[in-house]
Tab-separated table of C-alpha atoms and ligand atoms in Angstrom:
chain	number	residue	atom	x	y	z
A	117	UNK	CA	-24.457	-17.118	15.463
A	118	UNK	CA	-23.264	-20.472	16.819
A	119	UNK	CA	-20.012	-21.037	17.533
A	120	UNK	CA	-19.780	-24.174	16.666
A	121	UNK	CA	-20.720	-24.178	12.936
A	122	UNK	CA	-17.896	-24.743	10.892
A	123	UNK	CA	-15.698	-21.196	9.600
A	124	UNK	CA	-17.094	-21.390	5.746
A	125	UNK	CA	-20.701	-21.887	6.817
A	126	UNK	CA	-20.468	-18.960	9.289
A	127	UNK	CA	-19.034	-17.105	6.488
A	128	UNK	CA	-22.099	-17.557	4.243
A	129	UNK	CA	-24.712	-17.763	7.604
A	130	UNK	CA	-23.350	-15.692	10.441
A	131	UNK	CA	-25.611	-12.035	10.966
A	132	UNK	CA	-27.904	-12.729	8.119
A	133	UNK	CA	-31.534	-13.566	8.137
A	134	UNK	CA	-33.389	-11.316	10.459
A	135	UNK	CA	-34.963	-9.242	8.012
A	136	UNK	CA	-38.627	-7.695	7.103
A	137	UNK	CA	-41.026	-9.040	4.636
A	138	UNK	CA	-39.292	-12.260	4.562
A	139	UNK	CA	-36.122	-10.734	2.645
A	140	UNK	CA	-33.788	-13.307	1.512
A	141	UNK	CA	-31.052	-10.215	1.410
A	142	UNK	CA	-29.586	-7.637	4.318
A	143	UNK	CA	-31.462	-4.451	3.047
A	144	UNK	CA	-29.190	-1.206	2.873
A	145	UNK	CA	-30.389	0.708	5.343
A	146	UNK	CA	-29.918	3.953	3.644
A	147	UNK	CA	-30.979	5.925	6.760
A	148	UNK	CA	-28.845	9.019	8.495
A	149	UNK	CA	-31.417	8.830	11.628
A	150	UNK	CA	-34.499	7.041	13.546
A	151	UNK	CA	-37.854	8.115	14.485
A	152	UNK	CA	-39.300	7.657	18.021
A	153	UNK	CA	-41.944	6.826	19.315
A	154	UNK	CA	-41.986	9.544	21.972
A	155	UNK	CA	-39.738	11.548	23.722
A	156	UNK	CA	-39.396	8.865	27.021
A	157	UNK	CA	-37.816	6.740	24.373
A	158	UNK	CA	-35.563	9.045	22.578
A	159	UNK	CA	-34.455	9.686	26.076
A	160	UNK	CA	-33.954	6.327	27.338
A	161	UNK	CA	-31.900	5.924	23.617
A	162	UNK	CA	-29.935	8.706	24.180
A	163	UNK	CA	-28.949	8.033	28.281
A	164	UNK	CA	-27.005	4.647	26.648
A	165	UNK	CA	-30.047	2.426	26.071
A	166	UNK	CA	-29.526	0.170	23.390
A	167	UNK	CA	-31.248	0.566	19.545
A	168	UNK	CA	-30.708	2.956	16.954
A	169	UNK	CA	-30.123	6.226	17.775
A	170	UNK	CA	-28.022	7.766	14.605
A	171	UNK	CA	-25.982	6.514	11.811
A	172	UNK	CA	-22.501	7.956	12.830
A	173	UNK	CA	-22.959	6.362	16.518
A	174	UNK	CA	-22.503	2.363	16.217
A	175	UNK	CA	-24.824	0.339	16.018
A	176	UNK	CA	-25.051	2.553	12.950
A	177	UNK	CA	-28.026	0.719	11.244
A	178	UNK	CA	-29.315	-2.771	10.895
A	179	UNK	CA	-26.947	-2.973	7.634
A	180	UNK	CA	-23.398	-2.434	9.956
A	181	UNK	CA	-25.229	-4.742	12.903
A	182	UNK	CA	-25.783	-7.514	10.329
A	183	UNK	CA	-21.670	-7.092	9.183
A	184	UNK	CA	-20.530	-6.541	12.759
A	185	UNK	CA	-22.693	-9.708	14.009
A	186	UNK	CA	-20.794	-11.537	10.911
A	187	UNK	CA	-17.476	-10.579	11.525
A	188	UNK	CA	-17.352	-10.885	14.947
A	189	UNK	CA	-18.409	-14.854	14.291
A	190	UNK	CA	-15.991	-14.846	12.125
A	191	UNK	CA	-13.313	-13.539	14.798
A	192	UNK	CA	-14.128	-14.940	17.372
A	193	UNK	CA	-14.949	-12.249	19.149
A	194	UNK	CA	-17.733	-10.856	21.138
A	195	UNK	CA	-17.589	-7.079	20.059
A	196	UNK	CA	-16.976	-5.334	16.846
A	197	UNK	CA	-17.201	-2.013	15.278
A	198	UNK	CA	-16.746	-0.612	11.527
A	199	UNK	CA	-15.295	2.205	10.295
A	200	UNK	CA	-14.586	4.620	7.522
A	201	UNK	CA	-11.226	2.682	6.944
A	202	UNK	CA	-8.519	-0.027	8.363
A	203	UNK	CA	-6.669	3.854	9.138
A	204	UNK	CA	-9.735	4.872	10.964
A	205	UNK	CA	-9.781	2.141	12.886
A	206	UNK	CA	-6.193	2.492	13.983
A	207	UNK	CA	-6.696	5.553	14.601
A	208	UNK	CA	-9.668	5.183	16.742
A	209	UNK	CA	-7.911	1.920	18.688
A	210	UNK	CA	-4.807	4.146	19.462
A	211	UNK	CA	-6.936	7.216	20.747
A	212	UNK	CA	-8.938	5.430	22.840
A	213	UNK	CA	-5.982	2.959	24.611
A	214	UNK	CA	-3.248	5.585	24.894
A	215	UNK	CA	-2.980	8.651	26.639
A	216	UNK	CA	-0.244	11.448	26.766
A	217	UNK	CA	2.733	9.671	28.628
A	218	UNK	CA	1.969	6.217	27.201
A	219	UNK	CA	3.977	4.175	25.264
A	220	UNK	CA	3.110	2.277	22.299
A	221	UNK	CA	5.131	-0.706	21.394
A	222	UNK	CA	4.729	-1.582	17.751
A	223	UNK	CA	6.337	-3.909	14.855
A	224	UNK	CA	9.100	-2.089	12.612
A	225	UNK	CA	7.747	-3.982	9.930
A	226	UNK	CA	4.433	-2.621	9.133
A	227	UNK	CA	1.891	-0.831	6.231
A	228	UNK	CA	3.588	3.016	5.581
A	229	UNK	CA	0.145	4.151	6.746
A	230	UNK	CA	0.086	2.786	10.240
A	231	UNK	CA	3.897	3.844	10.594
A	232	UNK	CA	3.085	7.555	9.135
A	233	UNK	CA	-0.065	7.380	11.906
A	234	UNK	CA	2.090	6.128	14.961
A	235	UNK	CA	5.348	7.893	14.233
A	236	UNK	CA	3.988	11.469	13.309
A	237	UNK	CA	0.548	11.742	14.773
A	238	UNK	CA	1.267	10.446	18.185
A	239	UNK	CA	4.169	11.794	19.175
A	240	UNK	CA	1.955	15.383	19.063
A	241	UNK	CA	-0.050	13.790	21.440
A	242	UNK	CA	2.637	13.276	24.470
A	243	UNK	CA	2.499	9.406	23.342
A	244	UNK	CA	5.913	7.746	23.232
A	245	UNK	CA	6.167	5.212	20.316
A	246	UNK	CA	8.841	2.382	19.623
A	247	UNK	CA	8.986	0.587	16.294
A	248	UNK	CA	11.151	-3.353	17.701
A	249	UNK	CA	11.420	-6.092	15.808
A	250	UNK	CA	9.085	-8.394	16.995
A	251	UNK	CA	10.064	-11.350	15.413
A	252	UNK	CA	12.729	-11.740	18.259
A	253	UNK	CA	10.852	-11.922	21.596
A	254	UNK	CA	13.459	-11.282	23.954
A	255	UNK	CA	13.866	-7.385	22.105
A	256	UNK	CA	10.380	-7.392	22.855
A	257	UNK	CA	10.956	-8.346	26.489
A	258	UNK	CA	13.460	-5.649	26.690
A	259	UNK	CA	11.564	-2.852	24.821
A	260	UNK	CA	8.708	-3.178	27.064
A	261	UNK	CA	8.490	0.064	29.937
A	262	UNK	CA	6.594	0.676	32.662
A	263	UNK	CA	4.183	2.580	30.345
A	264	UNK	CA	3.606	0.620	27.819
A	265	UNK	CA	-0.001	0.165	27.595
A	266	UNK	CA	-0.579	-1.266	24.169
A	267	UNK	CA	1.847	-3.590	21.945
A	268	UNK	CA	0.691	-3.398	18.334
A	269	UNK	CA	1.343	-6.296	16.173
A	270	UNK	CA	0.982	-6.769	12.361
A	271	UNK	CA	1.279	-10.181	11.354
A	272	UNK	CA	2.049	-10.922	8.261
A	273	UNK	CA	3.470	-7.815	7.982
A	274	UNK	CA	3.397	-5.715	5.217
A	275	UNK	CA	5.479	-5.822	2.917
A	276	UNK	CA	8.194	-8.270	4.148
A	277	UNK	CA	5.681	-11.414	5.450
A	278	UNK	CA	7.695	-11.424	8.638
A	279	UNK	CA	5.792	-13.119	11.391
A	280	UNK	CA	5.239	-12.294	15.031
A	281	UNK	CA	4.530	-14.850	17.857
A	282	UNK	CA	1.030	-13.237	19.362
A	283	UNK	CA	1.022	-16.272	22.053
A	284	UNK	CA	4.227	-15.263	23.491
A	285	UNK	CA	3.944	-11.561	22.974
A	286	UNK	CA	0.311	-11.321	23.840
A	287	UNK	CA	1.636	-13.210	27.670
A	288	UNK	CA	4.383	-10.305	27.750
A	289	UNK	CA	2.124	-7.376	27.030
A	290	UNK	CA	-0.386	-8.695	29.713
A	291	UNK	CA	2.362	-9.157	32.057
A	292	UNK	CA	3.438	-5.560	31.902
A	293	UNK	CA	0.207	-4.469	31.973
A	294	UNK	CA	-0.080	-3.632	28.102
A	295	UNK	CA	-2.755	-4.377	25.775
A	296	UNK	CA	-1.929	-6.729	23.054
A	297	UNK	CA	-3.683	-5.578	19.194
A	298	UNK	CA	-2.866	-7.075	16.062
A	299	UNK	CA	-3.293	-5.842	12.566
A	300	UNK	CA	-5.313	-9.031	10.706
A	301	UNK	CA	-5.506	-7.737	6.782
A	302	UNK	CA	-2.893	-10.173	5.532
A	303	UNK	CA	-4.298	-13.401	6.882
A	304	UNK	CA	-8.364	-12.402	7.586
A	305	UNK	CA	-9.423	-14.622	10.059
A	306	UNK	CA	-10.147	-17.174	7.415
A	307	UNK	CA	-6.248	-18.355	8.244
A	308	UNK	CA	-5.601	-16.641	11.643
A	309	UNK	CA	-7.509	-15.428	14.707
A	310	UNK	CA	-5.711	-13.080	17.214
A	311	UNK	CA	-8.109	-13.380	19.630
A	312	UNK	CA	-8.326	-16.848	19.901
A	313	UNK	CA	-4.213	-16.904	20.228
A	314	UNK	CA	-4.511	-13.707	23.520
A	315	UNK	CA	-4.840	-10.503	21.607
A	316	UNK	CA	-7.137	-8.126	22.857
A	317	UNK	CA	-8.431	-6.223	19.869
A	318	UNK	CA	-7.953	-7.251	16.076
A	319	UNK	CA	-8.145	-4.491	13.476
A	320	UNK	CA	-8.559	-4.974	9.780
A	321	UNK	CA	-8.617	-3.484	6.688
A	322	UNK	CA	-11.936	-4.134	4.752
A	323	UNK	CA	-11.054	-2.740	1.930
A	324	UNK	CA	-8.722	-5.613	1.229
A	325	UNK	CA	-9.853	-8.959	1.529
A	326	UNK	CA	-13.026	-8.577	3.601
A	327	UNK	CA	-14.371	-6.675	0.873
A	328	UNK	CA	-12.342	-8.354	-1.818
A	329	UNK	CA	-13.270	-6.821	-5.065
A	330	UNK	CA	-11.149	-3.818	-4.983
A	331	UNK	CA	-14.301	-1.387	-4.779
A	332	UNK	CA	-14.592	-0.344	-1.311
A	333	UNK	CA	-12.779	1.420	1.811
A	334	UNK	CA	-13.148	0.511	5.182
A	335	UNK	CA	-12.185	-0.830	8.355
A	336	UNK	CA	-12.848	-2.953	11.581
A	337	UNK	CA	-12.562	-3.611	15.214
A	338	UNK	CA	-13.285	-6.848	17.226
A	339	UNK	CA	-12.271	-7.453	20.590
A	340	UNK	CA	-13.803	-7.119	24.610
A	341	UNK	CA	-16.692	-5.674	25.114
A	342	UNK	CA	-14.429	-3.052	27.217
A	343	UNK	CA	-11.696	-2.139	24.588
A	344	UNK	CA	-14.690	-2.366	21.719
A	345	UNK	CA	-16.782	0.568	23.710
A	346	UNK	CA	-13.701	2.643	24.884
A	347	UNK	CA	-13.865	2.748	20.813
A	348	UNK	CA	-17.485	3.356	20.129
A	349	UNK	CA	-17.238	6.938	21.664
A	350	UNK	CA	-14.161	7.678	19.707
A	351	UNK	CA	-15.103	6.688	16.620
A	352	UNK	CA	-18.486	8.503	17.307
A	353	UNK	CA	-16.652	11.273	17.953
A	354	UNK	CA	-14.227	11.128	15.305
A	355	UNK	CA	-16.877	10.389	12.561
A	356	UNK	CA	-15.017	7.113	11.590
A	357	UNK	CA	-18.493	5.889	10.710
A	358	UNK	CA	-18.611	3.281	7.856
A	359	UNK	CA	-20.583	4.122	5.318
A	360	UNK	CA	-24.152	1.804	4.744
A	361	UNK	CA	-23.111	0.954	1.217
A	362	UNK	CA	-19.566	-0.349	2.158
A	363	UNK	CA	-21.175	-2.064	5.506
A	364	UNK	CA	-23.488	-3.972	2.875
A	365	UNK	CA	-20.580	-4.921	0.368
A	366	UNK	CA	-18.610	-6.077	3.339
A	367	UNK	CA	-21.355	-8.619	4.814
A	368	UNK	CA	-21.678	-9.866	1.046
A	369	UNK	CA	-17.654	-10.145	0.694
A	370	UNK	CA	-17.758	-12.234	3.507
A	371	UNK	CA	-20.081	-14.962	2.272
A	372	UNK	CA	-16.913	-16.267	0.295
A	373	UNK	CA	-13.854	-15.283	2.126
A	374	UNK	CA	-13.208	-18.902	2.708
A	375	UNK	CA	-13.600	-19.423	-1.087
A	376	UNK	CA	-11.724	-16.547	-1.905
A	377	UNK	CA	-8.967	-17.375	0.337
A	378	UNK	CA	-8.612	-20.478	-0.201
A	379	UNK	CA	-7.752	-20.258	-4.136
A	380	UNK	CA	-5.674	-16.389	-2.676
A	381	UNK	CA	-3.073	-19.376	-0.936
A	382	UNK	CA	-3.050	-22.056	-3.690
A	383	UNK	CA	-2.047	-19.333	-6.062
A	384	UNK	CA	0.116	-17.890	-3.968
A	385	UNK	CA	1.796	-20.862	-3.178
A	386	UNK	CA	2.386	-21.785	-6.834
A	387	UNK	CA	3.767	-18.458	-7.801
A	388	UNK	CA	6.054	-18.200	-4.749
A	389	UNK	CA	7.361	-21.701	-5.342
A	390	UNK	CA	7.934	-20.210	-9.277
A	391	UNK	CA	9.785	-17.403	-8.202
A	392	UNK	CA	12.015	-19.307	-5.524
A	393	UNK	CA	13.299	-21.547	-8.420
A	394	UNK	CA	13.942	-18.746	-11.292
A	395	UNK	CA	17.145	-17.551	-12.421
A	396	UNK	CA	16.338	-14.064	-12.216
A	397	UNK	CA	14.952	-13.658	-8.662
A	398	UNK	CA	17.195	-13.294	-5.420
A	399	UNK	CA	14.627	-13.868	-2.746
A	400	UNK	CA	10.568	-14.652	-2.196
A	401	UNK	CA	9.784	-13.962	0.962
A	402	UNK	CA	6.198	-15.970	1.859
A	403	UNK	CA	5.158	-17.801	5.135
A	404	UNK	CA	4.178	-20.938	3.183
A	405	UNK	CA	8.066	-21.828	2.122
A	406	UNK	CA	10.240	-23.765	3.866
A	407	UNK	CA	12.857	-20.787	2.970
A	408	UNK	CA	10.337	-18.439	5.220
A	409	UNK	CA	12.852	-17.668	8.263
A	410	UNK	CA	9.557	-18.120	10.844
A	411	UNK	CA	7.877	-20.817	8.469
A	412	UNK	CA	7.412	-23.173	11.484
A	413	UNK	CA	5.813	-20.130	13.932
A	414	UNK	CA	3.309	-19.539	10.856
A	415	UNK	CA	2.191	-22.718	10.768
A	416	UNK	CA	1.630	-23.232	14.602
A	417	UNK	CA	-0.805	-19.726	14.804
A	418	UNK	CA	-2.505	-19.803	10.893
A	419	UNK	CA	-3.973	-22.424	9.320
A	420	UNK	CA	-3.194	-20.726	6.030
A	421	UNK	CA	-0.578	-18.589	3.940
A	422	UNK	CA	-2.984	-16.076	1.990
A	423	UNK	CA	-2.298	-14.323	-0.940
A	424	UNK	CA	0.388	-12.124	-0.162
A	425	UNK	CA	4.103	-12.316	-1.203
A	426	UNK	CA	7.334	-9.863	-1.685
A	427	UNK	CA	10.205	-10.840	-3.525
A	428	UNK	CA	13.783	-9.101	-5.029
A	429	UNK	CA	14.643	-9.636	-8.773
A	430	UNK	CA	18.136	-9.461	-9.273
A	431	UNK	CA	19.339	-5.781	-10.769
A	432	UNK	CA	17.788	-3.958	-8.230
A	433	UNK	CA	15.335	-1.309	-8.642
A	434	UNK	CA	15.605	-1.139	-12.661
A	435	UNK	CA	15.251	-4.537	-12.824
A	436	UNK	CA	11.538	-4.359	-10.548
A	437	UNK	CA	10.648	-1.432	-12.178
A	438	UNK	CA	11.721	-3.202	-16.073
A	439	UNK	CA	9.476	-6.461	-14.502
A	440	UNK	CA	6.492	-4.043	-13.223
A	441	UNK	CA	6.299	-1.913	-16.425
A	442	UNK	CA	6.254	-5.598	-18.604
A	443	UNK	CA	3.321	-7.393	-16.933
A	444	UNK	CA	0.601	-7.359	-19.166
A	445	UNK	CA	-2.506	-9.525	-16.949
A	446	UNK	CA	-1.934	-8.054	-13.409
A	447	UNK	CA	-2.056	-4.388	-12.701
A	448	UNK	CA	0.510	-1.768	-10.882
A	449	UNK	CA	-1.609	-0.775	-8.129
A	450	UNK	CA	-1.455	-0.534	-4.473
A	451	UNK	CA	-3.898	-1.674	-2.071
A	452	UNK	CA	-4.649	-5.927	-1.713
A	453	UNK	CA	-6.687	-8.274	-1.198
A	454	UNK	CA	-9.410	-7.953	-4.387
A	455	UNK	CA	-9.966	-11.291	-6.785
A	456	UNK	CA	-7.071	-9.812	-9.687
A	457	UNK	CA	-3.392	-9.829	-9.119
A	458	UNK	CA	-1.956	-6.651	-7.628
A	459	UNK	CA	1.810	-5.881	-7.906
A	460	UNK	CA	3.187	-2.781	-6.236
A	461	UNK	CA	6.481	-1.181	-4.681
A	462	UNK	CA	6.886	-0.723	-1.876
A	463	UNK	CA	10.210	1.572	-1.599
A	464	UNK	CA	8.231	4.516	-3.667
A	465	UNK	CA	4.642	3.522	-2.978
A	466	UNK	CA	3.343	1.705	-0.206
A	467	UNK	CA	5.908	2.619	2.277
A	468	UNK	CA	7.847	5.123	0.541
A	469	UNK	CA	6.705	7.548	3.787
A	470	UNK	CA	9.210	5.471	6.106
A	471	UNK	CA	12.878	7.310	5.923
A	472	UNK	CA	15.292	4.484	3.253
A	473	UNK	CA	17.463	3.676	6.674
A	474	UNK	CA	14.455	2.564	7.989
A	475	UNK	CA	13.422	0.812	5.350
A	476	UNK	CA	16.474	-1.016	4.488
A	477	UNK	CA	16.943	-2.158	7.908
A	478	UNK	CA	13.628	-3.911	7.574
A	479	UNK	CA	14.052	-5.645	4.357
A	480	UNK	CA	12.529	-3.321	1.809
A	481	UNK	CA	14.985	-2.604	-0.650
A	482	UNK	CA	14.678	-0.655	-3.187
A	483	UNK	CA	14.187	-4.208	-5.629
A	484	UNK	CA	11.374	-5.310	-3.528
A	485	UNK	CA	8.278	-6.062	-5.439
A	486	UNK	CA	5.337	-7.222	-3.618
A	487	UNK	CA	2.540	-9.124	-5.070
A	488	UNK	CA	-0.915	-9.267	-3.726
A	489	UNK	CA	-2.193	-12.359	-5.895
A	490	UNK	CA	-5.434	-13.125	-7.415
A	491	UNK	CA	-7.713	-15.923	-8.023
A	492	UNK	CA	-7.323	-16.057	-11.654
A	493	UNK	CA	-6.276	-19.618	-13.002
A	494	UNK	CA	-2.731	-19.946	-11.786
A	495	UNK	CA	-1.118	-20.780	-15.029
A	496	UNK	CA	-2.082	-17.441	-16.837
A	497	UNK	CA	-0.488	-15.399	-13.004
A	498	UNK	CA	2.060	-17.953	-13.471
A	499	UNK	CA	2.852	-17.284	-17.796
A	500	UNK	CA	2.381	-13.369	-16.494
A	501	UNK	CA	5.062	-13.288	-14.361
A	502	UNK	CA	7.545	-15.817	-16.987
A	503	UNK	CA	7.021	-13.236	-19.986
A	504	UNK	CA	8.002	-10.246	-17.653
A	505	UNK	CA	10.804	-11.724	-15.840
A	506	UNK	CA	12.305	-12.909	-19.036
A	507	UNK	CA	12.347	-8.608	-20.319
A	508	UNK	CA	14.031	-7.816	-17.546
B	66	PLP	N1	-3.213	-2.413	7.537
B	66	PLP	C1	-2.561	-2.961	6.492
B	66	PLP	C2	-1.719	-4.182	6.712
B	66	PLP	C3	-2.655	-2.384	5.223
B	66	PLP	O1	-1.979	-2.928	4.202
B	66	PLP	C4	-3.449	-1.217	5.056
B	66	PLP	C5	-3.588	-0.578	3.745
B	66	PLP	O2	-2.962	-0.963	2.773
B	66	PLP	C6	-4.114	-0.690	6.170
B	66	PLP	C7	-3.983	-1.316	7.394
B	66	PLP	C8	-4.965	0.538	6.049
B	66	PLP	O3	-6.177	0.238	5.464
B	66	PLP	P1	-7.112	1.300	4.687
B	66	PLP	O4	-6.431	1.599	3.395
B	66	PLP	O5	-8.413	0.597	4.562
B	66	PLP	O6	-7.198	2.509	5.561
């Protein structure tokens, strides 16, 4: 798809429209394999020729090439691959970049997941993995070794909002000879595209907003050609396959991700600006306030805040747990990114697999609620949130 078409009309266009009998819809594929003509062209398929070969080797089926086409528009990127989950692709990114006696650099601040995959599974592995704080670029600088051969970024990061410059890091990865790769799910590239900014490889979680209904799992990669088919034969491998139905759901969430996100931010914005000015709450942390600590960096690499915010009620844990168990329109739930408001916390759900030190030395007390926020109409989020806080 063109380039040059503008980001919501690639949403709705990009991958689409190449379909038998005329249909107006991507078909779901609902194929495990292909039929050949004859055995010169199963061969040829099989000795790396392009086409459809089976469903858990990408391209997958015309279904995944349709999302993958999309997404990669979407990106910016000429490469993509989907998978079972935003783990699997992880997974699959740091299996095929690192070897025993690399080093992964990665942000402290990241999803419980991702620090549960690089802190326990790696390490078995001979890789050597250090969680810095990569909001401050010169502990970057100095974290950096002679091995490090891929610097993983998450940006917004989950569940604090702290920010990472990719520009600047992205220039000191390449310099050492690193890979940079940057965990998208908060911002989608509605509001920010790694790529564009020096990343090598973006990874996402569909299930969030890609999908954004809350009724899917699953995951992407976009990024070179290179990195994108050092990752082909491990997710191949690993069976990290996306299933048909999800690759389907996730073309069609895509046709209004710039919709969706859109009214994600405005909401956002309103009930972050609510929180920062009530009596009961200590501290909002979202990229769109002033207040933000890297409010300025935000605005020079995303065009947008999203939907995500964290904040700490005063009292503590009680006091979350008091607001949590009163809210009566959005749901306790984990997960993000899906049209109703999600609260969640993160100290005993999200990331309550990363040891307390850790977790306190990153931000996520024990009174940290974070909010994934809908597109309902803002003043009933807004009411929500007033009628809780006040049975605190
Ligand atoms: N990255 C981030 C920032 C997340 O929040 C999550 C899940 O919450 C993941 C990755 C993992 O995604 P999935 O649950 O699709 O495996």
């Amino acid at each position: 798809m063109e380039k040059e078409l503008s980001f919501g009309t690639r949403c709705v266009h990009a991958g689409e429209g190449h379909n038998p009998f005329g249909a107006h819809a991507t078909p779901i594929y609902q194929t495990s394999t292909y039929v050949f003509e004859n055995a010169e062209q199963a061969e040829a398929a099989f000795s790396g020729g392009p086409g459809y070969k089976y469903i858990r080797s990408a391209p997958n089926t015309p279904t995944h090439a349709a999302f993958i086409s999309k997404i990669c528009s979407l990106e910016g990127g000429p490469a993509g691959l989907a998978f079972s989950s935003g783990m699997a692709a992880e997974t699959a990114l740091v299996l095929s970049m690192l070897q025993k006696g690399d080093h992964l650099l990665a942000t402290d601040v990241i999803y419980g997941g991702t620090y549960g995959l690089f802190s326990t599974l790696l390490p078995k592995f001979g890789i050597e993995v250090s969680f810095v704080d990569t909001t401050d670029r010169e502990n970057v600088l100095s974290s950096l070794k002679k091995n490090t051969r891929l610097v993983f970024l998450e940006s917004p990061a989950n569940p604090t909002m702290t920010i990472s410059d990719i520009v600047e890091i992205g220039k000191m990865a390449h310099e050492a000879g690193a890979m940079l790769a940057v965990d998208n799910t908060f911002a989608t590239p509605c509001f920010q595209r790694p790529l564009g900014l020096g990343a090598d490889v973006v990874v996402e979680s569909c299930t969030k907003y890609i999908g954004g209904h809350g009724d899917l799992l699953g995951g992407v990669a976009v990024g070179s050609e290179k990195a994108i088919s050092a990752m082909r034969r491990t997710a191949a491998l690993a069976g990290a396959t996306m299933g048909t139905h999800e690759a389907w759901l996730c073309l069609r969430g895509c046709k209004t991700l710039h919709l969706r996100m859109q009214r994600h931010a405005e909401n956002a914005l309103h009930l972050a600006q609510y929180l920062e000015g009530h009596p009961a709450v200590e501290k909002v942390n979202y990229p769109g306030l002033s207040s933000h600590p890297q409010h300025a960096l935000a605005a020079r690499q995303m065009s947008g805040w999203s939907g995500m915010l964290s904040f700490e009620v005063k009292g503590g844990v009680q006091a979350g747990r008091n607001l949590m168990n009163n809210l009566n329109l959005c749901s306790l739930a984990v997960s993000l990114g899906s049209v109703d408001t999600l609260v969640e916390h993160p100290a005993s759900m999200t990331h309550a697999v990363m040891p307390k030190e850790m977790r306190e030395k990153m931000g996520i007390s024990d009174g940290l609620v974070r909010v994934s926020v809908g597109i309902e109409d803002r003043e009933d989020i807004l009411a929500d949130f007033a009628q809780g806080l006040d049975k605190i």
